[in-house]
Amino acid sequence: MSAVDTPAIQLARTPKSRLSQVDFNNLQFGQILSDHMLVAEYADGQWKEVSIVPYGDISISPSTSALHYGQSIFEGIKAYKFADGTVSIFRPDKNHERFNKSAVRLNMPEVPEEIFMGGLKALINLDRDWVPATPGASLYIRPFMFGTEAALGVHPSLSYKFIIITGPVGAYYNKPLRLKVETQYTRAAEGGVGFSKNAGNYALSLYPTRLAQEEGFDQLMWTDAQEHKYIEEAGTANLMFRVGDTIITPSGDTILHGVTRRSIVEVARHWGYQAEERKVSVKELIDGIKDGTVTEAFAAGTAATLTPITEIGFEGEIYTLPDPASREFSNKILQYLNDMRYGRIADEFGWNFIVD
């Protein structure tokens, strides 16, 4: 659905940067946005205008199709700054791949590499001073696309807007997580859109998550729609467990195929661990915590990075996992990935996309 000839990227610089207003030692996730954004328009079966413009509001019709019928998808990516000032984006090609899979499932046009990857590189290069040098911080990158046809009626939009915005961020979670196993509400069902990163998946999670937070939990541990028997993912990240020397992560079409999750599995296998992507039952997890065979549990995602899980609530009981400080694999893989992303060690997998 993409055009053969991709239009050139037009550039309009902001007349006044907001960079001097940013306190890089106090970054709240998603609250600060960089000077520029990339905007691409799709209409008449092809990608047309592609531009980098000052970050700002956009105007849409009240009948814009995405507001009524939910054709809206997005991605989460991070850029990092090395000690020598080099700016690197972590595995954006995999996000591009997943973005287009989401687009196909929601009957939206795929975004060609020249716009997604080329536009991403041009945007980050322009706003490279927004990439934090502060330890533990990064530049969060949010590509998204939504239907823009100004007409009512249930059908795929005839036009779309693809946008990339960015902003410096600190940690998404600043403490280990307490999760509640969800056995009533459902995030995704077989044959649905659970594997895609679409806005609706997150909208339907908000109310059950609020209920769990009122009970003192940080997030939900979603389970399958049919029986609530198998673990799927957390509200904002994939889930991973260590059982003996095996790293296990739930897998299936109802689960987002996370880039961080994928990277951890690949590194684990490289290090000689067995890594399994398979169904994990709630019973298997709870029994493993009780008998001590489950020694590590953590959430993995672009925003969450790798966040330890310390307590899991299920059917009125709280199950406690070992102290995060004692967790060999979690701490080792987190350090390794951070060292790679900040350029402190060699990138032996070729995952860093250098912006030059």
Short mmCIF file of C-alpha atoms in Angstrom, two decimals:
data_model
loop_
_atom_site.label_atom_id
_atom_site.label_comp_id
_atom_site.label_asym_id
_atom_site.label_seq_id
_atom_site.Cartn_x
_atom_site.Cartn_y
_atom_site.Cartn_z
CA MET A 1 0.00 0.00 0.00
CA SER A 2 3.05 2.27 0.13
CA ALA A 3 4.16 4.37 -2.79
CA VAL A 4 7.15 3.31 -4.85
CA ASP A 5 8.60 6.81 -4.87
CA THR A 6 8.84 8.21 -1.36
CA PRO A 7 8.67 12.01 -1.19
CA ALA A 8 11.63 13.93 0.18
CA ILE A 9 11.50 15.13 3.76
CA GLN A 10 10.81 18.86 4.04
CA LEU A 11 12.31 20.67 7.04
CA ALA A 12 10.97 23.63 9.01
CA ARG A 13 13.03 24.43 12.11
CA THR A 14 11.52 25.84 15.26
CA PRO A 15 12.22 29.57 15.68
CA LYS A 16 12.95 29.09 19.38
CA SER A 17 14.15 25.93 21.10
CA ARG A 18 12.65 24.91 24.45
CA LEU A 19 15.74 22.91 25.39
CA SER A 20 16.98 25.43 27.95
CA GLN A 21 13.76 24.94 29.96
CA VAL A 22 14.43 21.24 30.59
CA ASP A 23 15.77 19.97 33.92
CA PHE A 24 17.56 16.82 32.78
CA ASN A 25 18.04 15.75 36.40
CA ASN A 26 14.28 15.60 36.96
CA LEU A 27 12.68 13.89 33.97
CA GLN A 28 9.14 12.57 34.32
CA PHE A 29 8.16 9.97 31.76
CA GLY A 30 6.21 11.40 28.83
CA GLN A 31 5.85 14.93 30.21
CA ILE A 32 8.48 16.77 28.15
CA LEU A 33 8.48 16.79 24.35
CA SER A 34 11.31 17.78 22.03
CA ASP A 35 11.38 20.71 19.60
CA HIS A 36 10.35 18.93 16.40
CA MET A 37 8.14 16.16 15.06
CA LEU A 38 7.92 14.24 11.81
CA VAL A 39 4.58 14.27 9.99
CA ALA A 40 3.71 12.20 6.90
CA GLU A 41 0.40 12.18 5.02
CA TYR A 42 -1.19 9.23 3.22
CA ALA A 43 -4.03 9.75 0.73
CA ASP A 44 -5.16 8.50 -2.68
CA GLY A 45 -3.28 5.24 -2.11
CA GLN A 46 0.16 6.75 -1.60
CA TRP A 47 2.42 8.56 0.84
CA LYS A 48 2.60 12.23 -0.05
CA GLU A 49 3.89 15.05 2.13
CA VAL A 50 6.66 14.17 4.59
CA SER A 51 8.00 16.94 6.78
CA ILE A 52 9.79 17.73 10.02
CA VAL A 53 8.10 20.68 11.71
CA PRO A 54 8.10 22.35 15.13
CA TYR A 55 6.28 20.27 17.75
CA GLY A 56 2.75 21.58 18.18
CA ASP A 57 -0.95 20.92 18.10
CA ILE A 58 -2.62 19.37 15.07
CA SER A 59 -6.07 20.21 13.76
CA ILE A 60 -8.57 17.44 13.00
CA SER A 61 -12.24 17.23 12.10
CA PRO A 62 -14.75 16.09 14.75
CA SER A 63 -15.68 13.31 12.31
CA THR A 64 -12.10 12.05 12.00
CA SER A 65 -12.45 8.29 11.62
CA ALA A 66 -9.88 7.32 14.26
CA LEU A 67 -11.90 9.10 16.95
CA HIS A 68 -14.92 6.94 16.16
CA TYR A 69 -13.58 3.61 14.90
CA GLY A 70 -10.19 3.29 16.56
CA GLN A 71 -7.71 2.95 13.70
CA SER A 72 -4.73 4.07 15.76
CA ILE A 73 -1.39 2.32 16.31
CA PHE A 74 1.94 3.30 17.86
CA GLU A 75 5.43 2.17 18.85
CA GLY A 76 7.89 2.91 21.64
CA ILE A 77 11.63 3.25 20.91
CA LYS A 78 14.56 4.78 22.80
CA ALA A 79 17.69 6.66 21.78
CA TYR A 80 20.76 6.81 24.00
CA LYS A 81 23.83 9.02 24.22
CA PHE A 82 27.30 7.52 24.53
CA ALA A 83 30.02 9.12 26.65
CA ASP A 84 31.64 10.52 23.48
CA GLY A 85 28.38 12.16 22.37
CA THR A 86 27.38 9.51 19.82
CA VAL A 87 23.59 9.06 19.59
CA SER A 88 22.27 5.54 19.10
CA ILE A 89 18.73 4.13 18.70
CA PHE A 90 18.14 0.61 20.01
CA ARG A 91 16.83 -1.83 17.36
CA PRO A 92 14.40 0.54 15.58
CA ASP A 93 14.20 -1.84 12.61
CA LYS A 94 12.31 -4.31 14.81
CA ASN A 95 9.88 -1.59 15.85
CA HIS A 96 9.35 -0.72 12.19
CA GLU A 97 8.64 -4.38 11.47
CA ARG A 98 6.14 -4.62 14.33
CA PHE A 99 4.53 -1.29 13.43
CA ASN A 100 3.71 -2.56 9.96
CA LYS A 101 2.30 -5.81 11.36
CA SER A 102 -0.02 -3.69 13.51
CA ALA A 103 -0.94 -1.64 10.45
CA VAL A 104 -1.84 -4.72 8.40
CA ARG A 105 -4.03 -6.10 11.22
CA LEU A 106 -5.95 -2.81 11.52
CA ASN A 107 -6.23 -2.49 7.72
CA MET A 108 -3.98 0.58 7.57
CA PRO A 109 -1.20 1.35 5.04
CA GLU A 110 2.28 0.14 5.85
CA VAL A 111 4.89 2.85 6.37
CA PRO A 112 7.86 2.42 4.03
CA GLU A 113 11.37 2.16 5.41
CA GLU A 114 12.38 5.48 3.85
CA ILE A 115 9.77 7.32 5.92
CA PHE A 116 9.96 5.32 9.16
CA MET A 117 13.70 4.74 9.41
CA GLY A 118 14.85 7.65 7.26
CA GLY A 119 12.48 10.06 8.98
CA LEU A 120 13.43 8.75 12.40
CA LYS A 121 17.12 9.28 11.72
CA ALA A 122 16.57 12.79 10.35
CA LEU A 123 14.37 13.78 13.30
CA ILE A 124 16.75 12.45 15.97
CA ASN A 125 19.72 14.02 14.24
CA LEU A 126 17.99 17.41 14.27
CA ASP A 127 17.03 17.11 17.96
CA ARG A 128 20.13 15.20 19.07
CA ASP A 129 20.79 17.72 21.87
CA TRP A 130 17.54 16.50 23.44
CA VAL A 131 19.03 13.03 24.00
CA PRO A 132 19.99 13.09 27.70
CA ALA A 133 23.54 12.49 28.84
CA THR A 134 22.18 11.96 32.37
CA PRO A 135 22.85 8.43 33.71
CA GLY A 136 19.79 6.20 33.32
CA ALA A 137 17.97 8.65 31.03
CA SER A 138 17.15 8.34 27.34
CA LEU A 139 15.12 9.92 24.56
CA TYR A 140 11.76 8.20 24.21
CA ILE A 141 10.50 8.01 20.62
CA ARG A 142 6.81 7.60 19.82
CA PRO A 143 5.89 6.84 16.18
CA PHE A 144 2.12 6.62 15.69
CA MET A 145 -0.45 6.57 12.91
CA PHE A 146 -4.19 7.14 12.81
CA GLY A 147 -7.00 7.36 10.30
CA THR A 148 -7.86 10.93 9.31
CA GLU A 149 -10.79 10.61 6.89
CA ALA A 150 -13.46 13.11 7.93
CA ALA A 151 -16.50 10.90 7.45
CA LEU A 152 -18.71 8.65 9.55
CA GLY A 153 -19.30 5.03 8.62
CA VAL A 154 -17.55 1.82 9.60
CA HIS A 155 -14.87 1.34 6.95
CA PRO A 156 -11.09 1.75 6.74
CA SER A 157 -10.06 5.38 6.54
CA LEU A 158 -9.07 6.62 3.09
CA SER A 159 -6.37 8.88 4.57
CA TYR A 160 -3.86 8.62 7.42
CA LYS A 161 -1.35 10.68 9.32
CA PHE A 162 1.96 9.18 10.50
CA ILE A 163 3.78 11.19 13.17
CA ILE A 164 6.92 10.74 15.26
CA ILE A 165 7.32 12.72 18.49
CA THR A 166 10.12 12.41 21.03
CA GLY A 167 10.98 13.48 24.55
CA PRO A 168 13.69 12.94 27.19
CA VAL A 169 12.69 10.50 29.92
CA GLY A 170 13.91 8.91 33.10
CA ALA A 171 12.74 5.54 34.42
CA TYR A 172 9.13 4.50 33.80
CA TYR A 173 9.08 2.53 37.05
CA ASN A 174 11.23 3.67 39.97
CA LYS A 175 10.61 0.67 42.21
CA PRO A 176 9.94 -3.10 41.97
CA LEU A 177 6.42 -4.11 41.01
CA ARG A 178 3.49 -5.68 42.84
CA LEU A 179 1.20 -7.38 40.31
CA LYS A 180 -2.30 -8.77 40.64
CA VAL A 181 -3.34 -11.75 38.54
CA GLU A 182 -6.45 -10.63 36.66
CA THR A 183 -9.16 -13.30 36.52
CA GLN A 184 -12.23 -11.28 35.53
CA TYR A 185 -11.38 -8.69 32.90
CA THR A 186 -9.71 -9.48 29.57
CA ARG A 187 -7.03 -7.63 27.63
CA ALA A 188 -7.05 -9.69 24.42
CA ALA A 189 -8.61 -12.79 22.88
CA GLU A 190 -7.45 -15.36 20.32
CA GLY A 191 -7.98 -14.04 16.81
CA GLY A 192 -8.04 -10.47 18.07
CA VAL A 193 -5.47 -7.68 18.08
CA GLY A 194 -3.49 -8.48 21.23
CA PHE A 195 -0.20 -8.84 19.32
CA SER A 196 -0.54 -5.36 17.81
CA LYS A 197 0.35 -2.11 19.53
CA ASN A 198 -2.97 -0.36 19.04
CA ALA A 199 -4.63 2.27 21.19
CA GLY A 200 -7.66 0.14 22.02
CA ASN A 201 -5.60 -2.50 23.82
CA TYR A 202 -4.52 0.14 26.31
CA ALA A 203 -7.88 1.88 26.65
CA LEU A 204 -9.64 -1.28 27.83
CA SER A 205 -6.91 -1.95 30.41
CA LEU A 206 -7.35 1.34 32.28
CA TYR A 207 -10.38 0.53 34.43
CA PRO A 208 -9.22 -2.91 35.67
CA THR A 209 -5.77 -1.45 36.34
CA ARG A 210 -7.28 1.33 38.43
CA LEU A 211 -9.17 -1.24 40.50
CA ALA A 212 -5.93 -3.16 41.12
CA GLN A 213 -4.10 0.02 42.07
CA GLU A 214 -6.83 0.81 44.60
CA GLU A 215 -5.91 -2.54 46.20
CA GLY A 216 -2.24 -1.50 46.41
CA PHE A 217 -0.90 -3.18 43.27
CA ASP A 218 1.12 -1.43 40.58
CA GLN A 219 -0.15 -3.30 37.55
CA LEU A 220 -2.11 -6.33 36.38
CA MET A 221 -0.88 -9.70 35.24
CA TRP A 222 -3.29 -10.39 32.40
CA THR A 223 -4.52 -13.92 31.72
CA ASP A 224 -6.19 -15.60 28.74
CA ALA A 225 -9.74 -14.61 27.86
CA GLN A 226 -11.20 -18.10 27.73
CA GLU A 227 -10.20 -19.62 31.08
CA HIS A 228 -8.04 -17.02 32.87
CA LYS A 229 -5.65 -19.92 33.31
CA TYR A 230 -2.59 -18.81 31.36
CA ILE A 231 -0.41 -15.75 31.95
CA GLU A 232 -0.11 -13.26 29.12
CA GLU A 233 1.56 -9.92 29.90
CA ALA A 234 1.57 -7.00 32.30
CA GLY A 235 -0.25 -3.77 31.56
CA THR A 236 2.75 -2.04 30.04
CA ALA A 237 5.32 -4.80 29.44
CA ASN A 238 6.00 -8.43 28.69
CA LEU A 239 6.55 -10.88 31.55
CA MET A 240 9.57 -13.11 32.04
CA PHE A 241 10.52 -15.71 34.65
CA ARG A 242 13.58 -17.70 35.61
CA VAL A 243 13.04 -21.33 36.59
CA GLY A 244 16.36 -23.00 37.37
CA ASP A 245 18.59 -22.03 34.46
CA THR A 246 15.69 -21.59 32.05
CA ILE A 247 14.29 -18.20 31.09
CA ILE A 248 10.59 -18.47 30.27
CA THR A 249 8.27 -15.91 28.70
CA PRO A 250 4.61 -16.32 27.75
CA SER A 251 4.00 -16.34 24.02
CA GLY A 252 1.06 -16.30 21.62
CA ASP A 253 -0.99 -14.08 19.31
CA THR A 254 -2.64 -12.33 22.25
CA ILE A 255 0.74 -11.07 23.48
CA LEU A 256 2.76 -8.12 22.20
CA HIS A 257 5.99 -9.36 20.66
CA GLY A 258 8.27 -7.01 22.56
CA VAL A 259 11.66 -5.91 21.24
CA THR A 260 13.20 -5.88 24.75
CA ARG A 261 11.72 -9.33 25.44
CA ARG A 262 13.12 -10.59 22.15
CA SER A 263 16.55 -9.14 22.94
CA ILE A 264 16.64 -10.79 26.38
CA VAL A 265 15.73 -14.17 24.90
CA GLU A 266 18.46 -13.85 22.25
CA VAL A 267 21.13 -12.81 24.77
CA ALA A 268 20.09 -15.54 27.21
CA ARG A 269 20.52 -18.21 24.53
CA HIS A 270 23.85 -16.67 23.53
CA TRP A 271 25.00 -16.99 27.14
CA GLY A 272 24.01 -20.65 27.31
CA TYR A 273 20.72 -20.39 29.13
CA GLN A 274 17.72 -22.28 27.85
CA ALA A 275 15.05 -19.77 26.83
CA GLU A 276 11.48 -20.84 26.18
CA GLU A 277 8.63 -18.89 24.59
CA ARG A 278 5.52 -20.84 25.52
CA LYS A 279 2.30 -20.92 27.51
CA VAL A 280 2.79 -20.39 31.26
CA SER A 281 -0.09 -21.24 33.57
CA VAL A 282 -0.89 -19.29 36.71
CA LYS A 283 -0.65 -22.59 38.62
CA GLU A 284 2.85 -23.26 37.30
CA LEU A 285 3.97 -19.80 38.40
CA ILE A 286 2.39 -19.91 41.86
CA ASP A 287 3.62 -23.46 42.52
CA GLY A 288 7.10 -22.42 41.41
CA ILE A 289 7.14 -19.45 43.78
CA LYS A 290 5.95 -21.63 46.65
CA ASP A 291 8.53 -24.38 46.09
CA GLY A 292 11.36 -21.96 45.28
CA THR A 293 11.97 -23.05 41.68
CA VAL A 294 10.84 -19.65 40.31
CA THR A 295 13.71 -17.46 41.46
CA GLU A 296 13.20 -14.39 39.27
CA ALA A 297 10.25 -12.58 37.72
CA PHE A 298 10.42 -9.30 35.85
CA ALA A 299 8.64 -7.04 33.38
CA ALA A 300 10.44 -6.24 30.13
CA GLY A 301 9.64 -3.45 27.68
CA THR A 302 10.97 -0.32 26.02
CA ALA A 303 9.45 1.95 28.67
CA ALA A 304 9.85 -0.46 31.60
CA THR A 305 13.28 -1.68 30.41
CA LEU A 306 13.63 -4.49 32.97
CA THR A 307 11.74 -4.04 36.23
CA PRO A 308 11.75 -6.73 38.94
CA ILE A 309 8.49 -8.14 40.28
CA THR A 310 8.57 -8.74 44.02
CA GLU A 311 4.98 -9.71 44.86
CA ILE A 312 2.11 -11.35 43.01
CA GLY A 313 -1.46 -11.29 44.25
CA PHE A 314 -3.74 -14.20 43.35
CA GLU A 315 -7.13 -15.13 44.80
CA GLY A 316 -6.59 -13.05 47.92
CA GLU A 317 -3.09 -14.37 48.67
CA ILE A 318 0.24 -12.59 48.22
CA TYR A 319 3.20 -14.57 46.89
CA THR A 320 6.64 -13.06 47.49
CA LEU A 321 9.67 -13.58 45.24
CA PRO A 322 13.35 -13.41 46.24
CA ASP A 323 15.03 -10.05 46.89
CA PRO A 324 15.81 -8.34 43.54
CA ALA A 325 19.36 -7.62 44.73
CA SER A 326 20.06 -11.37 44.77
CA ARG A 327 18.79 -12.06 41.27
CA GLU A 328 21.72 -13.13 39.13
CA PHE A 329 20.20 -13.20 35.64
CA SER A 330 17.98 -10.11 35.89
CA ASN A 331 20.77 -7.91 37.16
CA LYS A 332 23.31 -9.30 34.70
CA ILE A 333 21.08 -8.85 31.62
CA LEU A 334 19.99 -5.37 32.67
CA GLN A 335 23.59 -4.28 33.12
CA TYR A 336 24.57 -5.85 29.81
CA LEU A 337 21.79 -4.21 27.81
CA ASN A 338 22.42 -0.84 29.44
CA ASP A 339 26.16 -1.09 28.76
CA MET A 340 25.42 -1.90 25.12
CA ARG A 341 22.83 0.84 24.65
CA TYR A 342 25.06 3.50 26.22
CA GLY A 343 28.09 2.34 24.22
CA ARG A 344 30.11 1.14 27.21
CA ILE A 345 30.74 -2.28 25.66
CA ALA A 346 31.00 -3.64 22.13
CA ASP A 347 27.72 -4.11 20.30
CA GLU A 348 28.29 -7.75 19.38
CA PHE A 349 24.78 -8.20 17.96
CA GLY A 350 24.72 -5.06 15.82
CA TRP A 351 21.60 -3.72 17.54
CA ASN A 352 22.64 -0.08 17.95
CA PHE A 353 21.45 2.16 15.09
CA ILE A 354 23.96 5.01 15.09
CA VAL A 355 22.64 8.45 14.18
CA ASP A 356 25.33 10.35 12.27
#
